[in-house]
Coordinates of C-alpha atoms and ligand atoms in Angstrom, one line a residue:
M1 CA 27.6 -66.6 31.7
K2 CA 27.4 -64.2 34.6
A3 CA 24.5 -61.9 34.0
S4 CA 24.6 -58.2 35.1
I5 CA 22.6 -55.1 34.3
A6 CA 23.3 -51.4 34.6
T7 CA 20.8 -49.7 37.0
V8 CA 20.0 -47.1 34.3
S9 CA 18.3 -49.9 32.3
V10 CA 15.2 -50.2 34.6
G11 CA 12.8 -47.7 36.1
G12 CA 12.2 -46.7 39.7
T13 CA 14.3 -45.5 42.5
L14 CA 17.6 -47.2 43.1
D15 CA 16.4 -49.5 45.8
V16 CA 13.4 -50.6 43.7
K17 CA 15.7 -51.2 40.7
L18 CA 18.0 -53.3 42.8
E19 CA 15.3 -55.4 44.2
A20 CA 13.8 -56.1 40.8
I21 CA 17.3 -56.9 39.4
A22 CA 18.0 -59.4 42.2
R23 CA 14.6 -61.0 42.0
A24 CA 14.9 -61.5 38.2
G25 CA 18.1 -63.6 38.8
F26 CA 21.0 -61.3 37.9
A27 CA 24.3 -62.0 39.6
A28 CA 25.4 -58.4 39.6
A29 CA 24.5 -54.8 38.8
E30 CA 26.5 -51.8 37.5
I31 CA 25.7 -48.7 39.6
F32 CA 25.0 -45.8 37.3
E33 CA 26.3 -42.8 39.1
N34 CA 23.2 -40.6 38.5
D35 CA 21.0 -43.3 40.2
L36 CA 23.3 -43.1 43.2
L37 CA 23.3 -39.3 43.3
S38 CA 19.6 -39.1 43.2
S39 CA 19.1 -41.8 45.9
P40 CA 18.5 -40.6 49.4
L41 CA 20.4 -43.7 50.6
P42 CA 24.2 -43.3 51.3
A43 CA 26.5 -45.4 49.1
R44 CA 27.4 -47.6 52.1
Q45 CA 23.7 -48.5 52.6
I46 CA 23.3 -49.3 48.9
G47 CA 26.4 -51.5 49.1
A48 CA 24.9 -53.3 52.1
M49 CA 21.6 -53.6 50.4
M50 CA 23.2 -55.2 47.4
Q51 CA 25.0 -57.7 49.6
G52 CA 21.7 -58.5 51.3
L53 CA 20.1 -59.1 47.9
G54 CA 23.0 -61.4 46.9
L55 CA 23.9 -58.9 44.1
D56 CA 27.6 -58.2 43.3
C57 CA 28.4 -54.6 42.3
A58 CA 30.0 -55.2 38.8
M59 CA 31.1 -51.6 38.4
L60 CA 30.5 -47.9 39.1
Q61 CA 30.0 -45.9 35.9
P62 CA 30.7 -43.6 34.2
F63 CA 33.9 -41.5 34.6
R64 CA 34.2 -39.1 31.7
D65 CA 36.5 -36.7 29.9
Y66 CA 39.9 -37.7 31.2
E67 CA 42.6 -38.7 28.8
G68 CA 44.4 -36.1 26.6
M69 CA 43.3 -33.0 28.7
P70 CA 45.5 -30.1 29.6
A71 CA 47.6 -30.8 32.7
D72 CA 45.5 -28.8 35.2
Q73 CA 42.3 -30.5 34.1
R74 CA 44.0 -33.9 34.2
D75 CA 45.1 -33.3 37.8
A76 CA 41.6 -32.2 38.8
A77 CA 40.2 -35.4 37.2
L78 CA 42.7 -37.5 39.1
E79 CA 41.5 -35.9 42.3
R80 CA 37.9 -36.5 41.3
M81 CA 38.8 -40.2 40.7
R82 CA 40.4 -40.5 44.1
R83 CA 37.1 -39.5 45.7
K84 CA 35.2 -42.1 43.6
F85 CA 37.4 -44.8 45.1
A86 CA 35.8 -44.2 48.5
V87 CA 32.3 -44.6 46.9
M88 CA 33.4 -47.8 45.2
D89 CA 34.6 -49.1 48.6
D90 CA 31.2 -48.4 50.0
L91 CA 29.5 -50.1 47.0
G92 CA 31.8 -53.1 47.1
T93 CA 33.4 -52.9 43.7
D94 CA 36.9 -52.4 42.5
L95 CA 36.0 -51.5 38.9
I96 CA 35.1 -48.1 37.3
L97 CA 34.2 -47.3 33.7
L98 CA 36.2 -44.7 31.9
C99 CA 34.5 -43.5 28.7
S100 CA 36.7 -42.2 25.9
N101 CA 37.0 -38.4 25.9
C102 CA 34.4 -36.3 24.1
S103 CA 35.8 -32.9 25.1
P104 CA 36.7 -30.5 22.4
H105 CA 39.6 -29.5 24.7
S106 CA 41.1 -33.0 24.5
S107 CA 44.2 -33.8 22.5
G108 CA 44.4 -36.6 20.0
D109 CA 48.0 -37.2 20.8
R110 CA 48.3 -41.0 21.3
Q111 CA 51.4 -40.9 23.6
Q112 CA 49.6 -38.4 25.8
A113 CA 46.6 -40.7 26.0
L114 CA 48.9 -43.6 27.0
D115 CA 50.7 -41.5 29.6
D116 CA 47.4 -40.3 31.1
L117 CA 46.0 -43.8 31.2
G118 CA 49.2 -44.9 32.9
L119 CA 48.9 -42.3 35.6
L120 CA 45.3 -43.3 36.2
G121 CA 46.3 -46.9 36.3
D122 CA 49.0 -46.2 38.9
L123 CA 46.5 -44.3 41.1
A124 CA 43.9 -47.0 40.8
A125 CA 46.4 -49.7 41.5
S126 CA 47.6 -47.9 44.7
H127 CA 44.0 -48.1 45.9
G128 CA 43.3 -51.6 44.8
K129 CA 41.0 -50.5 42.0
R130 CA 40.8 -51.1 38.3
V131 CA 39.7 -48.9 35.4
S132 CA 37.9 -50.2 32.3
Y133 CA 38.2 -48.1 29.2
E134 CA 35.4 -47.8 26.7
A135 CA 35.3 -46.3 23.2
L136 CA 32.1 -44.2 22.9
A137 CA 30.8 -44.2 19.3
W138 CA 30.9 -40.4 19.6
G139 CA 34.3 -40.1 21.3
R140 CA 36.4 -37.2 20.2
H141 CA 39.5 -39.2 19.2
V142 CA 38.8 -42.8 20.3
F143 CA 35.4 -44.1 18.9
D144 CA 36.3 -47.6 17.8
H145 CA 36.9 -50.4 20.2
R146 CA 40.0 -51.5 18.1
D147 CA 41.6 -48.2 19.0
A148 CA 40.6 -48.4 22.7
W149 CA 42.0 -52.0 22.7
A150 CA 45.3 -50.9 21.1
L151 CA 45.8 -48.3 23.8
V152 CA 45.0 -50.8 26.6
R153 CA 47.2 -53.4 25.0
D154 CA 50.2 -51.1 24.4
L155 CA 49.9 -49.6 27.9
D156 CA 49.7 -53.1 29.4
H157 CA 49.0 -51.8 32.9
P158 CA 47.5 -54.4 35.3
A159 CA 44.9 -51.9 36.5
V160 CA 43.7 -50.7 33.1
G161 CA 41.5 -52.9 30.9
L162 CA 39.0 -52.7 28.2
T163 CA 35.2 -52.3 28.2
L164 CA 33.4 -53.6 25.1
D165 CA 29.9 -52.2 24.5
S166 CA 28.0 -53.8 21.7
F167 CA 26.1 -50.6 20.9
H168 CA 29.2 -48.5 20.3
S169 CA 30.8 -51.3 18.2
L170 CA 27.8 -52.3 16.1
A171 CA 26.4 -48.8 15.6
R172 CA 29.6 -47.9 13.9
G173 CA 29.8 -51.2 12.0
V174 CA 33.1 -52.3 13.7
P175 CA 33.5 -56.0 12.6
S176 CA 32.8 -58.4 15.5
A177 CA 35.7 -60.5 14.2
S178 CA 38.0 -57.8 15.6
I179 CA 37.1 -59.0 19.1
G180 CA 39.3 -62.0 18.3
D181 CA 42.4 -59.7 18.8
V182 CA 41.4 -58.8 22.4
R183 CA 43.0 -60.7 25.3
A184 CA 40.3 -62.1 27.5
D185 CA 42.2 -61.2 30.7
K186 CA 42.3 -57.5 29.6
L187 CA 38.6 -57.4 28.8
F188 CA 37.3 -56.2 32.2
I189 CA 33.6 -56.1 31.4
V190 CA 31.2 -56.4 28.4
Q191 CA 28.1 -54.3 28.1
L192 CA 25.4 -55.5 25.8
A193 CA 22.6 -53.7 24.0
D194 CA 20.7 -54.0 20.8
A195 CA 19.1 -51.2 18.8
P196 CA 16.9 -50.7 15.8
R197 CA 18.8 -49.5 12.6
L198 CA 18.2 -45.8 12.5
E199 CA 19.7 -42.9 10.6
M200 CA 20.5 -40.5 13.4
D201 CA 23.4 -39.2 15.5
Y202 CA 25.1 -41.8 17.7
L203 CA 24.5 -40.0 21.0
N204 CA 20.7 -39.8 20.6
W205 CA 20.4 -43.2 19.1
S206 CA 22.3 -44.6 22.1
R207 CA 20.5 -42.6 24.8
H208 CA 17.0 -43.3 23.7
F209 CA 16.7 -46.4 21.4
R210 CA 18.9 -49.1 23.0
C211 CA 17.0 -52.3 23.6
M212 CA 17.6 -55.9 24.8
P213 CA 19.6 -58.3 22.7
G214 CA 17.1 -59.7 20.2
Q215 CA 14.8 -56.8 20.2
G216 CA 16.7 -54.7 17.6
D217 CA 18.5 -55.1 14.4
F218 CA 22.1 -55.5 15.4
A219 CA 24.0 -58.8 14.7
L220 CA 24.5 -59.5 18.3
D221 CA 24.8 -63.3 17.9
D222 CA 28.1 -62.8 16.0
Y223 CA 29.3 -60.4 18.7
A224 CA 28.4 -62.8 21.5
A225 CA 30.0 -65.7 19.7
A226 CA 33.2 -63.7 19.3
L227 CA 33.2 -63.1 23.1
C228 CA 32.8 -66.8 23.9
K229 CA 35.5 -67.6 21.4
I230 CA 38.2 -65.6 23.1
G231 CA 37.3 -67.3 26.4
Y232 CA 35.9 -64.2 28.1
Q233 CA 34.5 -65.3 31.5
G234 CA 33.4 -61.9 33.0
Y235 CA 30.0 -60.3 33.2
W236 CA 27.6 -59.9 30.3
S237 CA 26.1 -56.7 31.5
L238 CA 23.0 -55.1 29.9
E239 CA 23.3 -51.3 29.5
I240 CA 20.0 -50.2 28.0
F241 CA 19.2 -46.5 27.8
N242 CA 15.5 -46.5 26.7
D243 CA 12.8 -44.1 27.9
R244 CA 10.1 -46.7 27.2
F245 CA 11.8 -49.3 29.5
R246 CA 12.1 -46.8 32.3
S247 CA 8.3 -46.2 32.2
T248 CA 7.6 -50.0 32.4
S249 CA 7.5 -52.1 35.5
A250 CA 11.1 -52.7 36.8
G251 CA 10.3 -56.3 37.4
Q252 CA 9.2 -56.9 33.8
I253 CA 12.2 -55.3 32.3
A254 CA 14.6 -57.2 34.6
R255 CA 12.9 -60.5 33.8
D256 CA 13.2 -59.7 30.1
G257 CA 16.8 -58.8 30.6
V258 CA 17.7 -62.2 32.0
R259 CA 15.7 -63.9 29.3
S260 CA 17.4 -62.0 26.5
L261 CA 20.9 -62.7 27.9
K262 CA 20.2 -66.4 28.4
A263 CA 18.9 -66.8 24.9
L264 CA 21.8 -64.8 23.4
H265 CA 24.4 -66.8 25.2
E266 CA 22.7 -70.0 24.1
R267 CA 22.7 -68.9 20.4
A268 CA 26.3 -67.9 20.7
R269 CA 27.3 -71.3 22.0
I270 CA 25.4 -73.1 19.3
R271 CA 27.0 -70.9 16.7
L272 CA 30.4 -72.1 18.0
G273 CA 29.3 -75.8 17.8
E274 CA 29.1 -76.2 21.6
P275 CA 26.4 -78.5 23.0
A276 CA 23.1 -76.9 23.9
A277 CA 22.7 -75.9 27.5
M278 CA 18.9 -75.6 27.3
A279 CA 16.0 -77.1 25.3
P280 CA 15.8 -75.6 21.8
P281 CA 13.3 -72.8 21.0
I282 CA 9.8 -74.2 20.3
D283 CA 9.2 -74.5 16.5
P284 CA 5.4 -74.7 16.4
E285 CA 4.0 -76.7 13.5
R286 CA 0.6 -75.0 13.1
F287 CA -2.2 -73.2 15.0
E288 CA -4.1 -76.1 16.5
F289 CA -7.0 -74.0 17.8
I290 CA -8.1 -70.6 18.9
E291 CA -10.2 -70.5 22.1
F292 CA -12.8 -67.8 22.7
A293 CA -14.1 -67.0 26.1
A294 CA -17.8 -66.0 25.7
S295 CA -21.0 -65.8 27.6
H296 CA -23.9 -67.6 25.9
E297 CA -25.0 -64.3 24.5
E298 CA -21.6 -63.5 23.2
A299 CA -21.2 -67.0 21.9
E300 CA -24.3 -66.4 19.7
D301 CA -22.6 -63.3 18.3
F302 CA -19.4 -65.2 17.5
G303 CA -21.5 -68.1 16.1
R304 CA -23.3 -65.8 13.6
M305 CA -19.9 -64.5 12.4
F306 CA -18.4 -68.0 12.2
S307 CA -21.3 -69.4 10.3
A308 CA -21.2 -66.5 7.8
L309 CA -17.5 -67.3 7.3
G310 CA -18.3 -70.9 6.5
F311 CA -17.6 -72.6 9.9
A312 CA -19.9 -75.1 11.4
P313 CA -20.3 -76.2 15.0
V314 CA -19.2 -79.8 14.6
A315 CA -18.7 -80.9 18.2
R316 CA -19.4 -80.2 21.8
H317 CA -17.0 -81.0 24.7
R318 CA -18.1 -84.2 26.4
S319 CA -18.5 -82.6 29.8
K320 CA -18.1 -78.9 29.5
D321 CA -20.0 -76.0 27.9
V322 CA -17.5 -75.7 25.1
V323 CA -18.3 -75.9 21.3
R324 CA -15.8 -76.7 18.6
W325 CA -16.3 -74.9 15.3
Q326 CA -14.4 -76.2 12.3
Q327 CA -13.6 -75.5 8.7
G328 CA -10.6 -76.9 6.7
G329 CA -7.7 -77.2 9.2
I330 CA -9.1 -74.5 11.4
N331 CA -10.6 -75.2 14.9
L332 CA -12.3 -72.4 16.8
V333 CA -13.4 -73.3 20.3
V334 CA -16.0 -71.3 22.2
N335 CA -15.8 -71.7 25.9
S336 CA -19.0 -70.7 27.9
E337 CA -18.1 -72.5 31.1
P338 CA -19.5 -70.8 34.1
E339 CA -16.1 -71.0 35.9
G340 CA -12.5 -71.4 35.2
L341 CA -10.0 -69.3 33.3
A342 CA -12.2 -68.6 30.2
H343 CA -15.0 -67.4 32.5
S344 CA -12.7 -65.0 34.4
F345 CA -11.3 -63.8 31.1
D346 CA -14.8 -63.1 29.8
M347 CA -15.6 -61.2 33.0
V348 CA -12.6 -58.9 32.6
H349 CA -12.4 -58.5 28.8
G350 CA -15.8 -59.5 27.4
G351 CA -16.1 -62.1 24.6
S352 CA -12.6 -62.5 23.2
V353 CA -9.7 -64.9 22.6
C354 CA -8.5 -66.4 25.8
A355 CA -6.1 -69.1 24.5
I356 CA -4.2 -70.2 21.4
G357 CA -3.3 -73.8 20.8
L358 CA 0.0 -74.5 19.0
A359 CA 0.9 -77.9 17.7
V360 CA 4.4 -78.9 18.8
E361 CA 6.5 -82.0 18.2
D362 CA 7.9 -82.3 21.7
Q363 CA 5.8 -81.0 24.6
A364 CA 8.4 -81.9 27.2
A365 CA 11.1 -80.0 25.4
A366 CA 8.7 -77.0 24.9
M367 CA 8.0 -76.9 28.6
A368 CA 11.7 -77.2 29.5
R369 CA 12.4 -74.2 27.2
S370 CA 9.7 -72.1 29.0
E371 CA 11.1 -73.2 32.3
A372 CA 14.6 -72.2 31.4
L373 CA 13.4 -68.8 30.3
D374 CA 11.3 -68.3 33.3
V375 CA 8.0 -68.1 31.3
Q376 CA 5.1 -68.6 33.6
K377 CA 3.2 -71.9 33.4
Y378 CA -0.5 -72.4 33.9
E379 CA -1.9 -75.5 35.4
A380 CA -5.6 -76.0 34.7
V381 CA -7.7 -78.0 37.1
I382 CA -9.1 -80.9 35.0
A383 CA -10.9 -84.1 35.5
P384 CA -8.6 -87.2 35.8
D385 CA -9.7 -88.6 32.5
E386 CA -9.3 -85.3 30.6
W387 CA -6.3 -84.6 28.3
Q388 CA -3.8 -82.5 30.1
I389 CA -2.4 -79.9 27.7
P390 CA 0.6 -78.0 29.1
S391 CA 0.3 -74.2 28.7
V392 CA 2.2 -71.0 29.3
R393 CA 1.1 -67.4 29.8
G394 CA 0.9 -65.4 26.7
V395 CA -0.1 -61.8 25.8
G396 CA -2.5 -60.1 28.2
G397 CA -2.9 -63.0 30.5
S398 CA -4.1 -65.4 27.8
L399 CA -2.7 -68.8 27.4
I400 CA -0.7 -70.6 24.8
Y401 CA -1.4 -74.4 24.9
L402 CA 1.3 -76.6 23.6
V403 CA -0.6 -79.4 21.9
D404 CA 1.2 -82.7 21.0
S405 CA 1.1 -82.7 17.2
A406 CA 1.1 -86.5 16.9
T407 CA -1.9 -87.1 19.1
S408 CA -4.0 -84.1 18.4
A409 CA -6.5 -86.0 16.3
Q410 CA -7.1 -88.4 19.2
M411 CA -7.4 -85.5 21.6
W412 CA -10.2 -84.0 19.5
A413 CA -11.9 -87.3 19.2
D414 CA -11.8 -88.0 22.9
E415 CA -12.7 -84.6 24.2
F416 CA -15.1 -83.4 21.5
P417 CA -17.4 -86.3 20.2
L418 CA -18.7 -85.2 16.8
L419 CA -22.4 -84.1 16.6
Q420 CA -24.3 -86.5 14.5
K421 CA -26.5 -83.9 12.8
G422 CA -26.1 -80.3 11.9
A423 CA -24.6 -78.1 9.2
S424 CA -21.3 -79.0 7.5
P425 CA -18.6 -76.4 7.1
R426 CA -17.9 -74.8 3.8
S427 CA -14.5 -75.3 2.3
D428 CA -13.6 -71.7 1.7
L429 CA -11.0 -71.3 4.5
V430 CA -8.2 -73.8 5.0
S431 CA -6.0 -72.6 7.8
I432 CA -5.1 -69.7 10.2
D433 CA -2.8 -67.3 8.3
H434 CA -1.9 -65.0 11.2
V435 CA -3.1 -63.8 14.6
A436 CA -2.8 -60.1 15.3
Q437 CA -2.2 -59.0 18.9
T438 CA -2.5 -55.5 20.2
M439 CA -0.8 -54.2 23.2
H440 CA 0.5 -51.2 25.1
Y441 CA 3.4 -49.7 23.2
E442 CA 5.5 -50.2 26.4
E443 CA 4.9 -53.9 26.2
F444 CA 5.6 -54.3 22.5
L445 CA 9.3 -55.2 22.8
S446 CA 8.7 -57.4 25.7
W447 CA 6.3 -59.6 23.7
L448 CA 8.6 -59.5 20.7
L449 CA 11.3 -61.0 23.0
Y450 CA 8.9 -63.6 24.3
Y451 CA 8.1 -64.8 20.8
T452 CA 11.7 -64.8 19.6
T453 CA 13.3 -66.5 22.6
L454 CA 10.7 -69.0 23.8
F455 CA 9.8 -69.9 20.2
D456 CA 11.8 -70.3 17.0
L457 CA 10.0 -67.4 15.4
S458 CA 11.9 -64.7 13.5
K459 CA 10.9 -61.1 13.3
T460 CA 10.2 -59.0 10.3
P461 CA 11.3 -55.3 10.2
Q462 CA 9.2 -53.0 12.3
L463 CA 6.6 -50.9 10.3
E464 CA 5.0 -47.6 11.2
I465 CA 1.3 -47.5 10.1
A466 CA -0.7 -44.3 9.9
D467 CA -4.0 -44.6 11.9
P468 CA -6.3 -41.7 11.4
M469 CA -5.7 -40.9 15.1
G470 CA -1.9 -41.6 15.3
I471 CA 0.9 -43.9 14.4
V472 CA 0.8 -47.6 15.1
Y473 CA 3.9 -49.7 15.3
S474 CA 3.6 -53.2 13.8
Q475 CA 6.0 -56.1 13.6
A476 CA 5.5 -59.7 12.7
V477 CA 7.0 -62.9 14.1
E478 CA 6.9 -66.0 11.9
S479 CA 7.9 -69.7 12.2
R480 CA 10.3 -71.1 9.6
S481 CA 7.5 -72.9 7.8
R482 CA 5.4 -69.7 8.0
N483 CA 2.5 -71.8 9.3
V484 CA 2.5 -69.8 12.5
R485 CA 2.6 -66.0 12.3
F486 CA 1.7 -63.4 14.8
T487 CA 1.6 -59.6 14.1
L488 CA 2.2 -57.4 17.1
N489 CA 0.7 -53.9 17.2
G490 CA 1.2 -51.1 19.6
S491 CA 0.6 -47.3 19.7
L492 CA 1.5 -44.4 21.8
A493 CA -1.4 -42.3 20.4
A494 CA -4.2 -42.5 22.9
N495 CA -6.9 -42.5 20.3
A496 CA -5.4 -44.8 17.7
L497 CA -7.5 -47.9 17.1
S498 CA -4.9 -50.1 18.8
S499 CA -4.8 -47.9 21.9
R500 CA -8.6 -47.8 22.1
F501 CA -8.6 -51.5 21.8
V502 CA -6.3 -51.8 24.8
Q503 CA -8.5 -49.4 26.8
N504 CA -11.8 -50.9 25.9
Y505 CA -10.6 -54.3 26.3
F506 CA -8.7 -53.7 29.6
G507 CA -5.4 -54.9 28.4
A508 CA -3.5 -56.5 25.5
G509 CA -5.1 -59.2 23.4
V510 CA -6.0 -60.7 20.1
Q511 CA -7.5 -58.0 17.8
H512 CA -7.9 -60.0 14.7
I513 CA -7.5 -63.5 13.2
A514 CA -6.7 -63.9 9.6
F515 CA -7.8 -67.1 7.8
A516 CA -6.2 -68.3 4.6
T517 CA -8.3 -69.1 1.5
P518 CA -7.2 -70.5 -1.9
D519 CA -10.0 -68.4 -3.6
I520 CA -10.7 -65.0 -2.1
F521 CA -13.5 -64.3 -4.5
A522 CA -15.4 -67.4 -3.6
A523 CA -14.8 -66.9 0.1
A524 CA -15.9 -63.3 0.0
G525 CA -18.9 -64.0 -2.2
H526 CA -20.1 -66.8 0.1
A527 CA -19.5 -64.8 3.2
R528 CA -21.4 -61.8 1.9
D529 CA -24.3 -64.0 0.8
A530 CA -24.3 -65.6 4.2
G531 CA -24.7 -62.2 5.8
L532 CA -21.1 -61.5 7.1
P533 CA -21.0 -57.9 8.2
M534 CA -18.1 -56.7 6.0
L535 CA -15.8 -53.8 6.4
E536 CA -16.7 -51.5 3.5
I537 CA -13.9 -50.0 1.5
G538 CA -14.5 -46.7 -0.3
P539 CA -14.4 -46.1 -4.1
N540 CA -11.2 -43.9 -4.1
Y541 CA -9.2 -46.9 -3.0
Y542 CA -10.2 -48.9 -6.1
A543 CA -9.5 -46.0 -8.5
D544 CA -6.1 -45.8 -6.9
I545 CA -5.1 -49.4 -7.1
E546 CA -6.4 -49.7 -10.6
A547 CA -4.0 -46.9 -11.7
R548 CA -1.1 -47.9 -9.4
F549 CA -0.9 -51.5 -10.3
A550 CA -2.4 -51.2 -13.9
L551 CA -5.0 -53.8 -12.9
D552 CA -7.7 -55.0 -15.2
P553 CA -10.8 -52.8 -14.6
A554 CA -13.1 -55.9 -14.5
L555 CA -10.9 -57.4 -11.7
V556 CA -11.0 -54.2 -9.8
A557 CA -14.8 -54.0 -10.2
R558 CA -15.1 -57.5 -8.7
M559 CA -12.8 -56.6 -5.8
K560 CA -14.8 -53.4 -5.2
S561 CA -18.1 -55.3 -5.1
L562 CA -16.7 -57.6 -2.4
N563 CA -14.6 -55.1 -0.4
I564 CA -11.4 -56.9 -1.3
L565 CA -8.1 -55.1 -0.7
Y566 CA -5.0 -55.8 -2.9
D567 CA -1.3 -55.5 -2.6
R568 CA 1.6 -56.6 -4.8
D569 CA 5.3 -57.2 -4.1
G570 CA 7.2 -57.9 -7.3
E571 CA 5.3 -60.7 -9.0
T572 CA 3.5 -61.8 -5.8
E573 CA 0.0 -60.7 -4.9
Y574 CA -2.1 -60.4 -1.8
F575 CA -5.9 -60.2 -1.5
Q576 CA -7.7 -59.6 1.7
F577 CA -11.1 -58.6 3.2
Y578 CA -12.2 -57.9 6.7
S579 CA -15.3 -58.5 8.8
R580 CA -16.7 -55.8 11.1
A581 CA -15.7 -56.3 14.7
V582 CA -17.6 -58.5 17.1
A583 CA -18.5 -56.5 20.2
K584 CA -16.0 -53.8 19.0
R585 CA -13.1 -56.0 19.8
V586 CA -12.1 -59.0 17.7
F587 CA -12.6 -59.0 14.0
F588 CA -11.7 -61.4 11.2
E589 CA -9.7 -61.2 8.0
V590 CA -9.5 -63.5 5.1
V591 CA -6.4 -63.5 2.9
E592 CA -5.3 -65.2 -0.3
R593 CA -1.5 -65.2 -0.8
R594 CA -0.2 -65.7 -4.3
G595 CA 3.4 -66.0 -3.3
Y596 CA 3.2 -62.8 -1.2
Q597 CA 4.7 -63.1 2.3
A598 CA 3.9 -59.8 4.0
Y599 CA 0.7 -58.5 5.6
G600 CA -0.7 -55.8 3.4
A601 CA 0.7 -52.9 5.4
A602 CA 0.0 -50.6 2.5
N603 CA -3.7 -51.3 3.1
A604 CA -3.6 -50.9 6.9
Q605 CA -4.3 -47.2 6.8
I606 CA -7.4 -47.8 4.5
R607 CA -8.6 -50.5 6.9
L608 CA -8.1 -48.4 10.0
T609 CA -9.9 -45.4 8.4
A610 CA -12.8 -47.7 7.4
Q611 CA -12.9 -49.0 10.9
A612 CA -12.8 -45.5 12.3
A613 CA -16.1 -44.8 10.4
H614 CA -17.8 -47.3 12.7
R615 CA -16.7 -45.7 15.9
D616 CA -19.3 -44.4 18.3
P617 CA -19.4 -40.6 18.1
A618 CA -18.8 -40.6 21.9
E619 CA -15.5 -42.3 21.4
L620 CA -14.1 -39.7 19.1
Ligands
LIG701 MG1 28.6 -48.5 27.7
LIG702 MG1 -3.9 -58.9 9.3

């Protein structure tokens, strides 16, 4: 697969864009004409720069409103095109994109369209150029790639071929199987973009909401498999119009672009039964541990919270200032080492989660996958007799450790000799249900891509949650076993809780950890009795759920006394309660699922409003 990207997809000036594109590993870039027009550098210099960067120019784009126009306008367009050829020579490309005509002055006469495309083909051929015709979803007469292909096929001109753009095809629901009718040698270029399913006009949907393959809702795997099946060997070129992307670092977007294309191509190959070209996505078996970076003082704050939730400090690291808290299958590790990553993390963020350990079956394959997708590794400096656990960078500079599932018990035994005396954990909490991470809205799709390409985690639909101070976007990624679940949250509203978290915390990070319990009432009762600072839920909420779900008033009274929230989906039920935040950052949740598989989004607004009540007046 030859990876390319349109310069419109990334932010910055054209030279900055091209450098980021080259550094990320793309073979080529499409030059978006507006980027060229707004650049102070002449086209020849851009062409030379691309050559210096080792980037091919895949195409100049776009050329608009040509076929089916009155004769005088057609002739003027041909003259315009002639001038483009000189620019293309400077850029070093022989290919130009022609969008299907949107003009109300254009004719829908098919023969005229064929004649006009023939004239353009002759002109292009006489200059050693080629034209690639694309059906825009909002084209006046041609808005379906099957019609664009039929024109290209019937014209059968060597200088006129087809552009397929997944947005235009999939927004209109054109079946991907129809790609099977296209001849690979006439398919001059393929543009790829995903998008969320939205009810809006095609033009605005396309201009503002396109995203990388895998970040949206389109069935791109089918589309990509159909391309592979016809033997298409040309560029897979990302064309992503998205305002959010242009406001993010060009380097990050370009790296994400390569990652999304590699993962898409691999999924397409596997769908066609071809052998895998890279290690499979990591399917984590469970959360092995959560590591907190904390000074001694912060460690005491966490310790009080953990004790109230039923955890006990069962072990100390044999040589480091690190304590293992345990309950059920949950390990919480508090790292107070005076140096190392946890310490620098604590210096920047304050006491918080600095790493997450995930148990995996094959560490080597997991690291090979991260290598193939250019995910940054982290090598800790350790003593020669310590267990080396490979790790990769995660959200907000934290780490994800990939713990060998088969030997994890031995690792704990070697590194953390059990304390002989001390309190035993309760047995209220059995496992980590989910970890909620909060980030800048601009980073949201980037981390979604990270979790769904590096890992075998699938995403749930994106939700919009009302915070008292603005909208929060939330989306979950889950392993097939559902033993590992993350929820990602981001907001554009400066004062929404998630945004203030990011500001106060100096970056993205873990905002809450949810533990699973088989008995929410026992867990909440014990936690309250042990002095857990609970998030208090007001009486109106309980009056509402009693009426809404026709709940037994005695049950509602029990929930109210323990600040337990409730949701129901069909026959399945969800119970949850929250702690107050430690140091205004991380807080804890306890959930009981009775078949329910979501995250209580209906209660999120209640929780956010209750949390807002604990804000400093100075923060409002
Ligand atoms: Mg396009
Ligand atoms: Mg939660």
